[in-house]
Short mmCIF file of C-alpha atoms in Angstrom, two decimals:
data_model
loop_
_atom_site.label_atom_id
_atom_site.label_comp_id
_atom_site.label_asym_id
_atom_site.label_seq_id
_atom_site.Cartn_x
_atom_site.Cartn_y
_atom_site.Cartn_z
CA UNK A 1 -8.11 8.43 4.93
CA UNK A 2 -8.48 11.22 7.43
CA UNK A 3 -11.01 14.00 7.22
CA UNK A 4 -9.57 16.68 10.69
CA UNK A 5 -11.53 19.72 11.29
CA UNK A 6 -9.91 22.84 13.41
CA UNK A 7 -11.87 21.06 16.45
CA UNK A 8 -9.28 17.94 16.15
CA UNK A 9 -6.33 19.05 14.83
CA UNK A 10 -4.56 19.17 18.46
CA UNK A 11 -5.75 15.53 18.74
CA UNK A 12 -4.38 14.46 15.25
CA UNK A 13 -1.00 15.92 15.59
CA UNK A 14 -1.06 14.76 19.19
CA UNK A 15 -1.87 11.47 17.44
CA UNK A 16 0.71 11.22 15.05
CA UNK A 17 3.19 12.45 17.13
CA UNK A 18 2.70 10.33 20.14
CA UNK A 19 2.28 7.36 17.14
CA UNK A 20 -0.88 6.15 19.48
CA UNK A 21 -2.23 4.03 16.28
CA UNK A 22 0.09 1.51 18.14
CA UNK A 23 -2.32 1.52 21.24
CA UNK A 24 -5.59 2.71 18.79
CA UNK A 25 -8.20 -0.66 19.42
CA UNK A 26 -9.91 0.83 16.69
CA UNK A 27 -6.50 0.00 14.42
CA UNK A 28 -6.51 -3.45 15.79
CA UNK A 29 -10.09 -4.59 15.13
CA UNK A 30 -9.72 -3.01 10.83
CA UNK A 31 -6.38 -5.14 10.81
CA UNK A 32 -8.67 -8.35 11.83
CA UNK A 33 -11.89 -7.26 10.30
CA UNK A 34 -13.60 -6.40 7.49
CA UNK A 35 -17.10 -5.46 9.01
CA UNK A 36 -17.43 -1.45 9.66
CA UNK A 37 -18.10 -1.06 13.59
CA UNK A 38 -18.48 2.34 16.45
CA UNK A 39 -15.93 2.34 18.63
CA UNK A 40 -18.29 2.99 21.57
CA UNK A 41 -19.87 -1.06 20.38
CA UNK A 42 -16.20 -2.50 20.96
CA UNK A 43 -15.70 -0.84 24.06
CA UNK A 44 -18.99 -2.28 25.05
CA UNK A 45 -18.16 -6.16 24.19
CA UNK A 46 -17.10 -7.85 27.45
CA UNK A 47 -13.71 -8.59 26.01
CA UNK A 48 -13.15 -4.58 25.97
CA UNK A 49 -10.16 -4.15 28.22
CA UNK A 50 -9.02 -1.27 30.50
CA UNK A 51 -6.57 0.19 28.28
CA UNK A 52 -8.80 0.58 25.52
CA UNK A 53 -11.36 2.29 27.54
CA UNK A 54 -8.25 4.34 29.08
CA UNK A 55 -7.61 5.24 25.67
CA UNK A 56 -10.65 5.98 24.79
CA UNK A 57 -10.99 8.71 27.44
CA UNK A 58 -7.97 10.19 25.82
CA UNK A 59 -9.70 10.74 22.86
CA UNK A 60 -12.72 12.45 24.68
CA UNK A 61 -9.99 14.78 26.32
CA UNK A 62 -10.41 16.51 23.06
CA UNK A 63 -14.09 16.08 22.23
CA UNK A 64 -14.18 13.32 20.40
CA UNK A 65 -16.56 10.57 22.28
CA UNK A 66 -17.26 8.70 19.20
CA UNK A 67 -15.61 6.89 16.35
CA UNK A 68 -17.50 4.90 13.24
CA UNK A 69 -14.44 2.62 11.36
CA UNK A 70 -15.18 0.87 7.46
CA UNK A 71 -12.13 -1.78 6.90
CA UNK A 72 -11.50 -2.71 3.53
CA UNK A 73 -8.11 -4.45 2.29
CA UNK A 74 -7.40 -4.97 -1.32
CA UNK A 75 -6.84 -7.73 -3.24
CA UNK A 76 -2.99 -7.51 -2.46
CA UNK A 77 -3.64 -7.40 1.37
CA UNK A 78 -2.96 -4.01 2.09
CA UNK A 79 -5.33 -2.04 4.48
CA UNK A 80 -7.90 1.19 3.74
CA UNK A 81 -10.10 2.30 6.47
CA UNK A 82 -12.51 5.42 6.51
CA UNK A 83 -12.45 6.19 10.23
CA UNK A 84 -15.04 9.32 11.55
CA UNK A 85 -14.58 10.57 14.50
CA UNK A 86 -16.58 12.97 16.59
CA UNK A 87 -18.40 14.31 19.66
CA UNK A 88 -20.60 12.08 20.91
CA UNK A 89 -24.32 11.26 18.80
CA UNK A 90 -26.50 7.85 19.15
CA UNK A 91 -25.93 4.90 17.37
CA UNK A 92 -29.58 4.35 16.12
CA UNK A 93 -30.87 3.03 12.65
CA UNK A 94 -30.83 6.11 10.70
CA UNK A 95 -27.06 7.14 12.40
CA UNK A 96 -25.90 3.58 11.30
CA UNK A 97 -27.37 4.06 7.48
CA UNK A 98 -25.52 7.73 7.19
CA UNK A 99 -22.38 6.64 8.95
CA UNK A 100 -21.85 3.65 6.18
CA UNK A 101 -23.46 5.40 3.68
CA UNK A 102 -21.11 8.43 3.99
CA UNK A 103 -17.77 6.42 4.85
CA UNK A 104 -18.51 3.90 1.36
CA UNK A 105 -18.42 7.42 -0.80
CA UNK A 106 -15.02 8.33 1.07
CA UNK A 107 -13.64 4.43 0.43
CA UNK A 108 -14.39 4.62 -3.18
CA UNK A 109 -12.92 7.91 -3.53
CA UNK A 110 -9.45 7.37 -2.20
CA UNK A 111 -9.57 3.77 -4.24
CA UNK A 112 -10.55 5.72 -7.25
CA UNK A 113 -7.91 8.29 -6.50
CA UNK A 114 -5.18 5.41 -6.32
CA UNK A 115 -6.14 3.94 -8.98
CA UNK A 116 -5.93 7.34 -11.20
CA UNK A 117 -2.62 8.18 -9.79
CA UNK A 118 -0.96 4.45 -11.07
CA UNK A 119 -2.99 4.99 -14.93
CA UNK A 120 -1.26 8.48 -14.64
CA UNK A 121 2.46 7.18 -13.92
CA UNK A 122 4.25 7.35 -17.11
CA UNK A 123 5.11 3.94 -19.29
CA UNK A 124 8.81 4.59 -18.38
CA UNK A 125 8.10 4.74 -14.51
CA UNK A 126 6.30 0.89 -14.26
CA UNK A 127 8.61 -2.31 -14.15
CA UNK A 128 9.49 -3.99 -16.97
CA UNK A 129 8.62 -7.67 -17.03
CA UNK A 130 9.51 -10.48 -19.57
CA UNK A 131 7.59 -11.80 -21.82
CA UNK A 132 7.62 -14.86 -19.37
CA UNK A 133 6.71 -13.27 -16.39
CA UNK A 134 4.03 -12.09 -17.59
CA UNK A 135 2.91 -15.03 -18.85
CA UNK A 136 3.23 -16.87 -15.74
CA UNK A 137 1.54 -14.51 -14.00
CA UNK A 138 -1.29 -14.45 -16.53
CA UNK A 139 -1.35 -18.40 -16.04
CA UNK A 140 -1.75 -17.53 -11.63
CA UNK A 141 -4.17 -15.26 -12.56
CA UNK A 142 -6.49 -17.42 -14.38
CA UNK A 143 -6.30 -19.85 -10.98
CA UNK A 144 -3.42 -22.06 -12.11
CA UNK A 145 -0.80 -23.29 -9.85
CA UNK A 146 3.28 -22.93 -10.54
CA UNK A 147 2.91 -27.10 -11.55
CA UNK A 148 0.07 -26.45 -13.89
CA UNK A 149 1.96 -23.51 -15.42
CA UNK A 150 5.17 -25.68 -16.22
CA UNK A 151 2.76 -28.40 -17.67
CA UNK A 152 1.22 -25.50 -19.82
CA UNK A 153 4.67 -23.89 -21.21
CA UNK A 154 7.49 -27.07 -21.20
CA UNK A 155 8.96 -25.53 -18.28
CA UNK A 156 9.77 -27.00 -14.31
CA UNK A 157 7.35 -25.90 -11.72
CA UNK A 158 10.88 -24.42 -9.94
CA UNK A 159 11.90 -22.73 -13.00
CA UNK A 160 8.05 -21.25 -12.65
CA UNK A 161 8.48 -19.93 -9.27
CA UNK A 162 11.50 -18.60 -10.08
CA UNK A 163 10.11 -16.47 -12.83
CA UNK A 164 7.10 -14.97 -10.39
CA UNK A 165 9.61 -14.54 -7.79
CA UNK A 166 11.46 -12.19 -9.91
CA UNK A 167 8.15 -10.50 -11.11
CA UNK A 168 7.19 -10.24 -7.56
CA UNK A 169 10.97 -8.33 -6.69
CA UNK A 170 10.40 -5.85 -9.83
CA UNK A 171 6.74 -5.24 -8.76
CA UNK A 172 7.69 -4.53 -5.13
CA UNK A 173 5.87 -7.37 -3.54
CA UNK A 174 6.40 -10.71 -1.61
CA UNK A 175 3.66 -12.84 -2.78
CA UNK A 176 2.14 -13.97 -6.36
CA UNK A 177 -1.25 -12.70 -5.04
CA UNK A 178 0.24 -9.23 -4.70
CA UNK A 179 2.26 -9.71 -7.75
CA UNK A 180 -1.23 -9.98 -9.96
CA UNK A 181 -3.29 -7.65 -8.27
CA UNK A 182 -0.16 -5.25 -8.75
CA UNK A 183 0.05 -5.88 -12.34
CA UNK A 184 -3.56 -5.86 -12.93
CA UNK A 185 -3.61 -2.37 -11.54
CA UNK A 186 -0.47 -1.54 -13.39
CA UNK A 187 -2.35 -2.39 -16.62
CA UNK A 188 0.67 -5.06 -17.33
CA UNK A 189 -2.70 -8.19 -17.52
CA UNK A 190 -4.44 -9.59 -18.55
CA UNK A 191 -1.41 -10.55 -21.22
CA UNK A 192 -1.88 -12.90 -24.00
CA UNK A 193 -0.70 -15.74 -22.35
CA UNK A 194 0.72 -18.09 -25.16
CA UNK A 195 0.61 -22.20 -24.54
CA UNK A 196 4.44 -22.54 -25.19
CA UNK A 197 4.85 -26.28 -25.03
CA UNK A 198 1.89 -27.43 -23.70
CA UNK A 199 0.98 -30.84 -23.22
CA UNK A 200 -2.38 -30.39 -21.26
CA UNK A 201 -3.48 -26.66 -22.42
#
């Protein structure tokens, strides 16, 4: 999510342009982790190298001396950050409070947003699963594995996979995490996940 006043727009299209989120430390440490940080604080750690402080001067080229980043990835791995960035103002108690107070309103916004825009797409525009897939990935959900499914409905545990890895293709995705969280989001589960043939429900 980005949030560019007149002051930075030469620095965001200079950004984008120059496609320095490839260089951006601030990029690496939300890809690793999930605990909100100042950019000035990982500059500061004694593993901060040269070229991060080189490209931090970069930034302060166009007046922006500070930066406060909130990581969040989703259940299906993919990566939100809030990132604020501005002239230069101390990093005391009540900054701290504001700064994570302010960027947690902007996270939940954009995931509310998302999650409007998917309820909004029309029947017709989300994949079409089988009964079966579904019901496998009902099963995953719930915390069963692919042998545990096949025990549940009569089938193989490779005939199981098989049937998530097609979900996973329709859904756009490469694992049966994303393949649930997708579907959950979707509004395709929970489904009434039926015990087939089971022999240990």
């Amino acid at each position: 999510m980005s949030i560019v006043s007149d002051s930075t727009k030469a620095w965001h299209a200079y950004y984008i342009e120059q496609r320095l989120y490839r260089r951006d430390f601030r990029v690496r440490r939300a890809a690793t982790s999930s605990i909100p940080f100042f950019g000035s604080e990982i500059l500061g750690e004694a593993d901060g190298s040269d070229e991060d402080r080189a490209f931090a001067r970069l930034g302060a080229e166009y007046g922006l001396h500070e930066s406060y980043v909130m990581p969040h990835r989703t259940a299906d791995s993919r990566l939100f950050a809030v990132v604020m960035i501005g002239p230069r103002g101390p990093v005391d108690p009540a900054y701290r409070v504001a700064a994570l107070c302010f960027s947690s309103a902007l996270l939940l916004a954009a995931l509310r947003i998302e999650a409007a825009s998917l309820r909004a797409s029309p029947a017709g525009a989300r994949p079409r699963l089988t009964r079966r897939q579904l019901e496998c990935l009902e099963w995953s959900r719930l915390g069963k594995s692919s042998a545990d499914i096949g025990n549940i409905l009569g089938l193989s545990p490779r005939t199981i996979d098989e049937h998530i890895a097609a979900a996973c293709q329709l859904l756009g995705v490469r694992t049966r995490v994303q393949a649930v969280s997708t579907a959950l989001t979707q509004g395709l589960l929970p489904y009434p996940a039926s015990p087939g043939g089971a022999r240990n429900p």
